[in-house]
Amino acid sequence: MPELPDVEVFRRYLESTALHTPITKVDYVSRRLLEGVSRSDLISGLKERSLQSAERHGKYLFAALEPGAGAPELLLHFGMTGSLSYYKGTDDPKYAQLVLRFSDGYSLSYINKRMLGRIGLVESRTAYVREKELGPDALSLDGKQFDRIARGGRGSIKTTLMNQKRIAGLGNVYVDEILHAAGIAPKRCCGELSDDEVTRLYSEMHRIIDIAVEARARPEEMPKELLLRRRKAGRDCPRCGGSVKKTTIRGRSTYYCPACQT
DNA sequence: GGTAATGTTAGACT
DNA sequence: TAGTCTAACATTAC
């Protein structure tokens, strides 16, 4: 689930629910998910503070803390199965791996079933992005920058778009979706893409992300024409009625329509 | 019960 | 050296 659109939905959710209320207690704190911070440092860093803002870079969510002097930022990465839930009381959801209790009686859970996510306290969002060598966020790029990245890869266009060090935020499902919308085969080499194809990729990237965020990243709320609603070999292509094929690129299932993606 | 699943990454490879 | 690929990670759902 959590690619850029999902994380953007979480960001807005956090922003509209849990900000500016003191954290009175921190529960669960699954050790396995902690990155660069001990359990006790995480808890003491959060307690008595409140969340001040919610920012996103690629698939990473950052929440600044207040009071701000010397305070780090809370970092959340959702892996393949993470999400957030905000609710009154202490009836916590299954698979909650970190729960913040607020002074008004509400709780915020970071939920993760498969434990592939990450929780941390970082000095700043920009420092973390630099340290991880993440590329620019997909939505922050202008057409020219996107062109340089899209054509600069040495492998396939799908590999390049999924590489977080080149462009941050796109994952397996949405790269397939964008390539399908732009009519470009996932195994095409970056260098051989035409001007027109790169322009199409760029505009479809924005259009698809907008649609997904608008639908709160829920496939069932998205238009039926999207490929992600038919990620299965042999289904009808929503554009041309042809047959959807499955292949593997960089170890990940890739769905595409050979008839309309060339 | 086998297989695949939206992510990242160390180490192997080109 | 730099970019790319493979396998591994942990757990659930079909």
PDB file of C-alpha atoms (C1' of nucleotides) in Angstrom:
ATOM      1  CA  MET A   1       0.000   0.000   0.000  1.00  0.00           C
ATOM      2  CA  PRO A   2       2.238   2.830   1.146  1.00  0.00           C
ATOM      3  CA  GLU A   3       3.678   4.592  -1.856  1.00  0.00           C
ATOM      4  CA  LEU A   4       3.616   8.353  -2.293  1.00  0.00           C
ATOM      5  CA  PRO A   5      -0.190   8.738  -2.521  1.00  0.00           C
ATOM      6  CA  ASP A   6      -0.795   6.593   0.559  1.00  0.00           C
ATOM      7  CA  VAL A   7       1.797   8.454   2.602  1.00  0.00           C
ATOM      8  CA  GLU A   8       0.356  11.781   1.462  1.00  0.00           C
ATOM      9  CA  VAL A   9      -3.032  10.612   2.712  1.00  0.00           C
ATOM     10  CA  PHE A  10      -1.435   9.666   6.055  1.00  0.00           C
ATOM     11  CA  ARG A  11       0.246  13.070   6.183  1.00  0.00           C
ATOM     12  CA  ARG A  12      -3.052  14.886   5.741  1.00  0.00           C
ATOM     13  CA  TYR A  13      -4.691  12.572   8.246  1.00  0.00           C
ATOM     14  CA  LEU A  14      -2.036  13.296  10.845  1.00  0.00           C
ATOM     15  CA  GLU A  15      -2.228  16.997  10.109  1.00  0.00           C
ATOM     16  CA  SER A  16      -5.974  17.092  10.619  1.00  0.00           C
ATOM     17  CA  THR A  17      -6.049  15.009  13.791  1.00  0.00           C
ATOM     18  CA  ALA A  18      -3.108  14.788  16.148  1.00  0.00           C
ATOM     19  CA  LEU A  19      -1.238  18.095  16.023  1.00  0.00           C
ATOM     20  CA  HIS A  20      -0.627  20.506  18.926  1.00  0.00           C
ATOM     21  CA  THR A  21      -1.796  18.237  21.737  1.00  0.00           C
ATOM     22  CA  PRO A  22       0.682  17.151  24.418  1.00  0.00           C
ATOM     23  CA  ILE A  23       1.788  13.522  24.360  1.00  0.00           C
ATOM     24  CA  THR A  24       1.312  12.090  27.838  1.00  0.00           C
ATOM     25  CA  LYS A  25       2.303   8.479  27.238  1.00  0.00           C
ATOM     26  CA  VAL A  26       4.045   6.357  24.606  1.00  0.00           C
ATOM     27  CA  ASP A  27       3.100   2.687  24.315  1.00  0.00           C
ATOM     28  CA  TYR A  28       4.204  -0.457  22.467  1.00  0.00           C
ATOM     29  CA  VAL A  29       7.337   0.844  20.703  1.00  0.00           C
ATOM     30  CA  SER A  30       8.314  -2.225  18.780  1.00  0.00           C
ATOM     31  CA  ARG A  31      12.123  -2.471  18.964  1.00  0.00           C
ATOM     32  CA  ARG A  32      12.572  -4.136  15.630  1.00  0.00           C
ATOM     33  CA  LEU A  33      11.306  -1.082  13.775  1.00  0.00           C
ATOM     34  CA  LEU A  34      13.483   1.491  15.501  1.00  0.00           C
ATOM     35  CA  GLU A  35      16.135   3.122  13.374  1.00  0.00           C
ATOM     36  CA  GLY A  36      19.040   4.953  15.002  1.00  0.00           C
ATOM     37  CA  VAL A  37      17.261   5.517  18.292  1.00  0.00           C
ATOM     38  CA  SER A  38      16.806   3.504  21.471  1.00  0.00           C
ATOM     39  CA  ARG A  39      13.412   2.791  22.886  1.00  0.00           C
ATOM     40  CA  SER A  40      14.025   4.983  25.929  1.00  0.00           C
ATOM     41  CA  ASP A  41      15.347   7.885  23.836  1.00  0.00           C
ATOM     42  CA  LEU A  42      12.324   7.696  21.576  1.00  0.00           C
ATOM     43  CA  ILE A  43       9.958   7.739  24.519  1.00  0.00           C
ATOM     44  CA  SER A  44      11.719  10.582  26.329  1.00  0.00           C
ATOM     45  CA  GLY A  45      11.976  12.518  23.067  1.00  0.00           C
ATOM     46  CA  LEU A  46       8.217  12.325  22.532  1.00  0.00           C
ATOM     47  CA  LYS A  47       6.803  12.621  26.033  1.00  0.00           C
ATOM     48  CA  GLU A  48       5.607  16.060  27.164  1.00  0.00           C
ATOM     49  CA  ARG A  49       5.984  17.322  23.625  1.00  0.00           C
ATOM     50  CA  SER A  50       3.400  17.622  20.891  1.00  0.00           C
ATOM     51  CA  LEU A  51       3.420  17.101  17.150  1.00  0.00           C
ATOM     52  CA  GLN A  52       3.787  20.391  15.375  1.00  0.00           C
ATOM     53  CA  SER A  53       3.558  19.595  11.671  1.00  0.00           C
ATOM     54  CA  ALA A  54       3.417  16.752   9.181  1.00  0.00           C
ATOM     55  CA  GLU A  55       5.740  16.710   6.184  1.00  0.00           C
ATOM     56  CA  ARG A  56       6.431  14.099   3.557  1.00  0.00           C
ATOM     57  CA  HIS A  57       9.401  13.267   1.378  1.00  0.00           C
ATOM     58  CA  GLY A  58       8.784  10.362  -0.956  1.00  0.00           C
ATOM     59  CA  LYS A  59       7.443   7.526   1.158  1.00  0.00           C
ATOM     60  CA  TYR A  60       8.725   8.986   4.425  1.00  0.00           C
ATOM     61  CA  LEU A  61       6.586  10.949   6.879  1.00  0.00           C
ATOM     62  CA  PHE A  62       8.122  13.458   9.295  1.00  0.00           C
ATOM     63  CA  ALA A  63       6.460  15.158  12.256  1.00  0.00           C
ATOM     64  CA  ALA A  64       8.270  18.078  13.860  1.00  0.00           C
ATOM     65  CA  LEU A  65       7.969  18.338  17.635  1.00  0.00           C
ATOM     66  CA  GLU A  66       7.245  21.285  19.869  1.00  0.00           C
ATOM     67  CA  PRO A  67       8.569  22.902  21.940  1.00  0.00           C
ATOM     68  CA  GLY A  68      11.068  23.040  19.134  1.00  0.00           C
ATOM     69  CA  ALA A  69      14.400  24.064  20.635  1.00  0.00           C
ATOM     70  CA  GLY A  70      16.743  21.147  20.063  1.00  0.00           C
ATOM     71  CA  ALA A  71      13.857  18.810  19.392  1.00  0.00           C
ATOM     72  CA  PRO A  72      14.295  16.209  16.676  1.00  0.00           C
ATOM     73  CA  GLU A  73      11.559  15.091  14.286  1.00  0.00           C
ATOM     74  CA  LEU A  74       9.580  11.889  14.462  1.00  0.00           C
ATOM     75  CA  LEU A  75      10.200   9.770  11.373  1.00  0.00           C
ATOM     76  CA  LEU A  76       7.761   7.135  10.122  1.00  0.00           C
ATOM     77  CA  HIS A  77       8.173   4.794   7.173  1.00  0.00           C
ATOM     78  CA  PHE A  78       5.337   2.399   6.414  1.00  0.00           C
ATOM     79  CA  GLY A  79       7.036  -0.431   4.576  1.00  0.00           C
ATOM     80  CA  MET A  80       4.526  -2.576   2.708  1.00  0.00           C
ATOM     81  CA  THR A  81       1.755  -2.771   5.275  1.00  0.00           C
ATOM     82  CA  GLY A  82       1.884   0.301   7.507  1.00  0.00           C
ATOM     83  CA  SER A  83      -0.854   2.805   8.316  1.00  0.00           C
ATOM     84  CA  LEU A  84      -2.077   5.298  10.931  1.00  0.00           C
ATOM     85  CA  SER A  85      -5.165   5.353  13.091  1.00  0.00           C
ATOM     86  CA  TYR A  86      -6.415   8.090  15.423  1.00  0.00           C
ATOM     87  CA  TYR A  87      -9.184   7.311  17.902  1.00  0.00           C
ATOM     88  CA  LYS A  88     -10.527   8.099  21.336  1.00  0.00           C
ATOM     89  CA  GLY A  89      -9.456   5.843  24.178  1.00  0.00           C
ATOM     90  CA  THR A  90      -7.069   2.929  24.440  1.00  0.00           C
ATOM     91  CA  ASP A  91      -8.787   0.277  22.387  1.00  0.00           C
ATOM     92  CA  ASP A  92      -5.745  -0.084  20.151  1.00  0.00           C
ATOM     93  CA  PRO A  93      -5.844  -1.703  16.715  1.00  0.00           C
ATOM     94  CA  LYS A  94      -4.208  -5.025  15.968  1.00  0.00           C
ATOM     95  CA  TYR A  95      -0.553  -4.768  14.905  1.00  0.00           C
ATOM     96  CA  ALA A  96      -0.071  -1.355  16.536  1.00  0.00           C
ATOM     97  CA  GLN A  97       3.723  -0.894  16.793  1.00  0.00           C
ATOM     98  CA  LEU A  98       3.797   2.569  18.335  1.00  0.00           C
ATOM     99  CA  VAL A  99       0.992   4.370  20.141  1.00  0.00           C
ATOM    100  CA  LEU A 100       1.022   8.000  21.228  1.00  0.00           C
ATOM    101  CA  ARG A 101      -1.466   8.937  23.955  1.00  0.00           C
ATOM    102  CA  PHE A 102      -2.553  12.555  24.018  1.00  0.00           C
ATOM    103  CA  SER A 103      -3.703  14.685  26.917  1.00  0.00           C
ATOM    104  CA  ASP A 104      -7.217  14.921  25.478  1.00  0.00           C
ATOM    105  CA  GLY A 105      -7.763  11.167  25.675  1.00  0.00           C
ATOM    106  CA  TYR A 106      -7.094  10.392  22.020  1.00  0.00           C
ATOM    107  CA  SER A 107      -4.477   7.966  20.726  1.00  0.00           C
ATOM    108  CA  LEU A 108      -2.527   7.758  17.496  1.00  0.00           C
ATOM    109  CA  SER A 109      -1.395   4.317  16.389  1.00  0.00           C
ATOM    110  CA  TYR A 110       1.280   3.491  13.884  1.00  0.00           C
ATOM    111  CA  ILE A 111       0.143   0.105  12.630  1.00  0.00           C
ATOM    112  CA  ASN A 112       2.382  -2.341  10.802  1.00  0.00           C
ATOM    113  CA  LYS A 113       1.602  -5.950  10.082  1.00  0.00           C
ATOM    114  CA  ARG A 114       4.688  -7.105   8.242  1.00  0.00           C
ATOM    115  CA  MET A 115       7.201  -5.153  10.303  1.00  0.00           C
ATOM    116  CA  LEU A 116       9.091  -3.826   7.314  1.00  0.00           C
ATOM    117  CA  GLY A 117       8.623  -0.188   8.267  1.00  0.00           C
ATOM    118  CA  ARG A 118      10.749   2.164  10.303  1.00  0.00           C
ATOM    119  CA  ILE A 119      10.376   4.484  13.276  1.00  0.00           C
ATOM    120  CA  GLY A 120      12.994   7.027  14.274  1.00  0.00           C
ATOM    121  CA  LEU A 121      13.893  10.377  15.705  1.00  0.00           C
ATOM    122  CA  VAL A 122      15.937  12.417  13.281  1.00  0.00           C
ATOM    123  CA  GLU A 123      17.639  15.754  13.547  1.00  0.00           C
ATOM    124  CA  SER A 124      15.795  17.160  10.579  1.00  0.00           C
ATOM    125  CA  ARG A 125      13.966  16.041   7.494  1.00  0.00           C
ATOM    126  CA  THR A 126      16.560  17.538   5.176  1.00  0.00           C
ATOM    127  CA  ALA A 127      19.460  15.912   7.013  1.00  0.00           C
ATOM    128  CA  TYR A 128      17.742  12.539   6.822  1.00  0.00           C
ATOM    129  CA  VAL A 129      17.031  12.887   3.105  1.00  0.00           C
ATOM    130  CA  ARG A 130      20.694  13.748   2.555  1.00  0.00           C
ATOM    131  CA  GLU A 131      21.939  10.888   4.680  1.00  0.00           C
ATOM    132  CA  LYS A 132      19.736   8.366   2.881  1.00  0.00           C
ATOM    133  CA  GLU A 133      20.640   9.943  -0.458  1.00  0.00           C
ATOM    134  CA  LEU A 134      16.991  10.135  -1.428  1.00  0.00           C
ATOM    135  CA  GLY A 135      16.204  11.781  -4.727  1.00  0.00           C
ATOM    136  CA  PRO A 136      13.810  14.733  -4.983  1.00  0.00           C
ATOM    137  CA  ASP A 137      10.174  14.070  -4.144  1.00  0.00           C
ATOM    138  CA  ALA A 138       8.232  13.071  -7.250  1.00  0.00           C
ATOM    139  CA  LEU A 139       5.828  16.005  -6.898  1.00  0.00           C
ATOM    140  CA  SER A 140       8.568  18.596  -6.498  1.00  0.00           C
ATOM    141  CA  LEU A 141      10.141  18.047  -9.915  1.00  0.00           C
ATOM    142  CA  ASP A 142       9.643  20.296 -12.906  1.00  0.00           C
ATOM    143  CA  GLY A 143       9.512  18.812 -16.388  1.00  0.00           C
ATOM    144  CA  LYS A 144      13.154  19.429 -17.123  1.00  0.00           C
ATOM    145  CA  GLN A 145      14.427  17.793 -13.950  1.00  0.00           C
ATOM    146  CA  PHE A 146      12.137  14.841 -14.545  1.00  0.00           C
ATOM    147  CA  ASP A 147      13.455  14.478 -18.078  1.00  0.00           C
ATOM    148  CA  ARG A 148      17.033  14.348 -16.854  1.00  0.00           C
ATOM    149  CA  ILE A 149      16.190  11.638 -14.313  1.00  0.00           C
ATOM    150  CA  ALA A 150      13.971   9.577 -16.618  1.00  0.00           C
ATOM    151  CA  ARG A 151      16.505   9.480 -19.426  1.00  0.00           C
ATOM    152  CA  GLY A 152      19.558   9.316 -17.191  1.00  0.00           C
ATOM    153  CA  GLY A 153      19.020   5.745 -15.971  1.00  0.00           C
ATOM    154  CA  ARG A 154      21.017   2.921 -17.485  1.00  0.00           C
ATOM    155  CA  GLY A 155      18.462   0.169 -17.043  1.00  0.00           C
ATOM    156  CA  SER A 156      14.753   0.025 -17.764  1.00  0.00           C
ATOM    157  CA  ILE A 157      12.425   2.955 -17.202  1.00  0.00           C
ATOM    158  CA  LYS A 158      10.568   0.999 -14.527  1.00  0.00           C
ATOM    159  CA  THR A 159      13.776   0.354 -12.583  1.00  0.00           C
ATOM    160  CA  THR A 160      14.713   4.018 -12.764  1.00  0.00           C
ATOM    161  CA  LEU A 161      11.337   5.326 -11.641  1.00  0.00           C
ATOM    162  CA  MET A 162      11.314   2.931  -8.689  1.00  0.00           C
ATOM    163  CA  ASN A 163      14.808   3.925  -7.574  1.00  0.00           C
ATOM    164  CA  GLN A 164      14.325   6.141  -4.503  1.00  0.00           C
ATOM    165  CA  LYS A 165      17.775   7.649  -4.952  1.00  0.00           C
ATOM    166  CA  ARG A 166      16.750   9.038  -8.318  1.00  0.00           C
ATOM    167  CA  ILE A 167      13.168  10.011  -7.582  1.00  0.00           C
ATOM    168  CA  ALA A 168      11.466   9.551  -4.211  1.00  0.00           C
ATOM    169  CA  GLY A 169       7.932   8.304  -3.768  1.00  0.00           C
ATOM    170  CA  LEU A 170       7.044   6.004  -6.644  1.00  0.00           C
ATOM    171  CA  GLY A 171       6.743   2.269  -5.958  1.00  0.00           C
ATOM    172  CA  ASN A 172       5.815  -0.885  -7.778  1.00  0.00           C
ATOM    173  CA  VAL A 173       2.078  -0.345  -8.196  1.00  0.00           C
ATOM    174  CA  TYR A 174       2.094   3.314  -9.210  1.00  0.00           C
ATOM    175  CA  VAL A 175       5.046   2.978 -11.571  1.00  0.00           C
ATOM    176  CA  ASP A 176       3.085   0.271 -13.408  1.00  0.00           C
ATOM    177  CA  GLU A 177       0.079   2.587 -13.408  1.00  0.00           C
ATOM    178  CA  ILE A 178       1.980   5.592 -14.771  1.00  0.00           C
ATOM    179  CA  LEU A 179       3.699   3.549 -17.483  1.00  0.00           C
ATOM    180  CA  HIS A 180       0.351   2.111 -18.518  1.00  0.00           C
ATOM    181  CA  ALA A 181      -1.279   5.534 -18.671  1.00  0.00           C
ATOM    182  CA  ALA A 182       1.618   6.869 -20.734  1.00  0.00           C
ATOM    183  CA  GLY A 183       1.582   3.870 -23.092  1.00  0.00           C
ATOM    184  CA  ILE A 184       5.201   2.931 -22.434  1.00  0.00           C
ATOM    185  CA  ALA A 185       6.424  -0.649 -21.901  1.00  0.00           C
ATOM    186  CA  PRO A 186       8.111  -1.126 -18.511  1.00  0.00           C
ATOM    187  CA  LYS A 187      11.240  -2.744 -19.954  1.00  0.00           C
ATOM    188  CA  ARG A 188      12.031   0.101 -22.339  1.00  0.00           C
ATOM    189  CA  CYS A 189      15.521   1.504 -21.860  1.00  0.00           C
ATOM    190  CA  CYS A 190      15.657   4.986 -20.357  1.00  0.00           C
ATOM    191  CA  GLY A 191      17.978   6.357 -22.992  1.00  0.00           C
ATOM    192  CA  GLU A 192      15.745   5.513 -25.944  1.00  0.00           C
ATOM    193  CA  LEU A 193      12.655   7.389 -24.748  1.00  0.00           C
ATOM    194  CA  SER A 194      11.504  10.204 -27.025  1.00  0.00           C
ATOM    195  CA  ASP A 195      10.785  13.770 -25.894  1.00  0.00           C
ATOM    196  CA  ASP A 196       7.116  13.108 -26.348  1.00  0.00           C
ATOM    197  CA  GLU A 197       7.224   9.948 -24.237  1.00  0.00           C
ATOM    198  CA  VAL A 198       9.023  11.655 -21.364  1.00  0.00           C
ATOM    199  CA  THR A 199       6.503  14.503 -21.464  1.00  0.00           C
ATOM    200  CA  ARG A 200       3.680  11.982 -21.309  1.00  0.00           C
ATOM    201  CA  LEU A 201       5.297  10.191 -18.381  1.00  0.00           C
ATOM    202  CA  TYR A 202       5.640  13.429 -16.486  1.00  0.00           C
ATOM    203  CA  SER A 203       2.060  14.529 -16.963  1.00  0.00           C
ATOM    204  CA  GLU A 204       0.650  11.067 -16.275  1.00  0.00           C
ATOM    205  CA  MET A 205       2.710  10.856 -13.091  1.00  0.00           C
ATOM    206  CA  HIS A 206       0.968  13.978 -11.807  1.00  0.00           C
ATOM    207  CA  ARG A 207      -2.450  12.937 -13.035  1.00  0.00           C
ATOM    208  CA  ILE A 208      -2.256   9.456 -11.485  1.00  0.00           C
ATOM    209  CA  ILE A 209      -0.949  10.727  -8.150  1.00  0.00           C
ATOM    210  CA  ASP A 210      -3.710  13.363  -8.029  1.00  0.00           C
ATOM    211  CA  ILE A 211      -6.362  10.765  -8.737  1.00  0.00           C
ATOM    212  CA  ALA A 212      -4.940   8.418  -6.094  1.00  0.00           C
ATOM    213  CA  VAL A 213      -4.696  11.063  -3.366  1.00  0.00           C
ATOM    214  CA  GLU A 214      -8.178  12.306  -4.214  1.00  0.00           C
ATOM    215  CA  ALA A 215      -9.456   8.739  -3.731  1.00  0.00           C
ATOM    216  CA  ARG A 216      -7.657   8.598  -0.376  1.00  0.00           C
ATOM    217  CA  ALA A 217      -5.375   5.968  -1.953  1.00  0.00           C
ATOM    218  CA  ARG A 218      -8.211   3.455  -1.876  1.00  0.00           C
ATOM    219  CA  PRO A 219      -8.299   1.451  -5.106  1.00  0.00           C
ATOM    220  CA  GLU A 220     -12.043   0.868  -4.793  1.00  0.00           C
ATOM    221  CA  GLU A 221     -12.621   4.623  -4.862  1.00  0.00           C
ATOM    222  CA  MET A 222     -10.531   5.125  -7.980  1.00  0.00           C
ATOM    223  CA  PRO A 223     -11.768   5.097 -11.579  1.00  0.00           C
ATOM    224  CA  LYS A 224     -12.316   1.655 -13.058  1.00  0.00           C
ATOM    225  CA  GLU A 225      -9.967   2.545 -15.943  1.00  0.00           C
ATOM    226  CA  LEU A 226      -6.928   2.206 -13.732  1.00  0.00           C
ATOM    227  CA  LEU A 227      -4.646  -0.790 -14.135  1.00  0.00           C
ATOM    228  CA  LEU A 228      -4.233  -1.179 -10.380  1.00  0.00           C
ATOM    229  CA  ARG A 229      -7.766  -2.434 -10.157  1.00  0.00           C
ATOM    230  CA  ARG A 230      -6.825  -5.298 -12.455  1.00  0.00           C
ATOM    231  CA  ARG A 231      -3.390  -6.396 -11.335  1.00  0.00           C
ATOM    232  CA  LYS A 232      -3.753  -9.948 -12.531  1.00  0.00           C
ATOM    233  CA  ALA A 233      -2.464 -11.730 -15.616  1.00  0.00           C
ATOM    234  CA  GLY A 234      -5.145 -12.320 -18.227  1.00  0.00           C
ATOM    235  CA  ARG A 235      -7.515  -9.541 -17.115  1.00  0.00           C
ATOM    236  CA  ASP A 236      -8.805  -7.165 -19.770  1.00  0.00           C
ATOM    237  CA  CYS A 237      -6.735  -4.050 -20.296  1.00  0.00           C
ATOM    238  CA  PRO A 238      -8.926  -1.116 -19.202  1.00  0.00           C
ATOM    239  CA  ARG A 239      -7.696   0.986 -22.109  1.00  0.00           C
ATOM    240  CA  CYS A 240      -7.768  -1.285 -25.134  1.00  0.00           C
ATOM    241  CA  GLY A 241      -9.467  -4.482 -23.986  1.00  0.00           C
ATOM    242  CA  GLY A 242      -6.303  -6.495 -24.655  1.00  0.00           C
ATOM    243  CA  SER A 243      -4.915  -8.983 -22.194  1.00  0.00           C
ATOM    244  CA  VAL A 244      -2.867  -7.851 -19.176  1.00  0.00           C
ATOM    245  CA  LYS A 245       0.486  -9.622 -18.910  1.00  0.00           C
ATOM    246  CA  LYS A 246       2.703 -10.249 -15.902  1.00  0.00           C
ATOM    247  CA  THR A 247       6.472 -10.206 -15.880  1.00  0.00           C
ATOM    248  CA  THR A 248       9.221  -9.617 -13.330  1.00  0.00           C
ATOM    249  CA  ILE A 249      11.424  -6.554 -13.192  1.00  0.00           C
ATOM    250  CA  ARG A 250      13.985  -6.146 -10.440  1.00  0.00           C
ATOM    251  CA  GLY A 251      12.331  -8.979  -8.592  1.00  0.00           C
ATOM    252  CA  ARG A 252       8.885  -7.386  -8.540  1.00  0.00           C
ATOM    253  CA  SER A 253       5.680  -8.368 -10.245  1.00  0.00           C
ATOM    254  CA  THR A 254       5.056  -6.060 -13.136  1.00  0.00           C
ATOM    255  CA  TYR A 255       1.714  -5.818 -14.910  1.00  0.00           C
ATOM    256  CA  TYR A 256       1.334  -4.215 -18.326  1.00  0.00           C
ATOM    257  CA  CYS A 257      -0.582  -4.376 -21.567  1.00  0.00           C
ATOM    258  CA  PRO A 258       1.617  -5.342 -24.538  1.00  0.00           C
ATOM    259  CA  ALA A 259      -1.000  -3.972 -26.931  1.00  0.00           C
ATOM    260  CA  CYS A 260      -1.076  -0.384 -25.709  1.00  0.00           C
ATOM    261  CA  GLN A 261       2.309  -0.105 -24.032  1.00  0.00           C
ATOM    262  CA  THR A 262       5.100  -0.065 -26.587  1.00  0.00           C
TER     263      THR A 262
ATOM    264  C1'  DG B   1       0.444 -25.476   2.492  1.00  0.00           C
ATOM    265  C1'  DG B   2       2.701 -22.981  -1.195  1.00  0.00           C
ATOM    266  C1'  DT B   3       3.021 -18.563  -3.063  1.00  0.00           C
ATOM    267  C1'  DA B   4       2.905 -13.754  -3.552  1.00  0.00           C
ATOM    268  C1'  DA B   5       2.448  -9.254  -1.424  1.00  0.00           C
ATOM    269  C1'  DT B   6       2.619  -2.082  -2.300  1.00  0.00           C
ATOM    270  C1'  DG B   7       9.453  -1.551   0.714  1.00  0.00           C
ATOM    271  C1'  DT B   8      14.506  -1.261   1.635  1.00  0.00           C
ATOM    272  C1'  DT B   9      19.162  -2.782   1.410  1.00  0.00           C
ATOM    273  C1'  DA B  10      23.766  -5.453   1.868  1.00  0.00           C
ATOM    274  C1'  DG B  11      26.479  -7.632  -1.126  1.00  0.00           C
ATOM    275  C1'  DA B  12      27.248  -9.583  -5.724  1.00  0.00           C
ATOM    276  C1'  DC B  13      27.702  -8.439 -10.280  1.00  0.00           C
ATOM    277  C1'  DT B  14      28.470  -5.716 -14.715  1.00  0.00           C
TER     278       DT B  14
ATOM    279  C1'  DT C   1      33.571   3.811  -9.536  1.00  0.00           C
ATOM    280  C1'  DA C   2      28.880   3.668 -10.267  1.00  0.00           C
ATOM    281  C1'  DG C   3      24.727   1.695 -11.435  1.00  0.00           C
ATOM    282  C1'  DT C   4      21.878  -2.526 -11.359  1.00  0.00           C
ATOM    283  C1'  DC C   5      20.281  -7.029  -9.718  1.00  0.00           C
ATOM    284  C1'  DT C   6      19.382 -10.762  -6.182  1.00  0.00           C
ATOM    285  C1'  DA C   7      18.174 -12.372  -1.974  1.00  0.00           C
ATOM    286  C1'  DA C   8      16.737 -11.564   2.482  1.00  0.00           C
ATOM    287  C1'  DC C   9      13.932  -9.530   5.827  1.00  0.00           C
ATOM    288  C1'  DA C  10       8.643 -10.693   8.663  1.00  0.00           C
ATOM    289  C1'  DT C  11       4.093 -11.780   8.407  1.00  0.00           C
ATOM    290  C1'  DT C  12      -0.408 -12.407   6.522  1.00  0.00           C
ATOM    291  C1'  DA C  13      -3.915 -13.637   3.040  1.00  0.00           C
ATOM    292  C1'  DC C  14      -5.364 -16.210  -0.802  1.00  0.00           C
TER     293       DC C  14
END
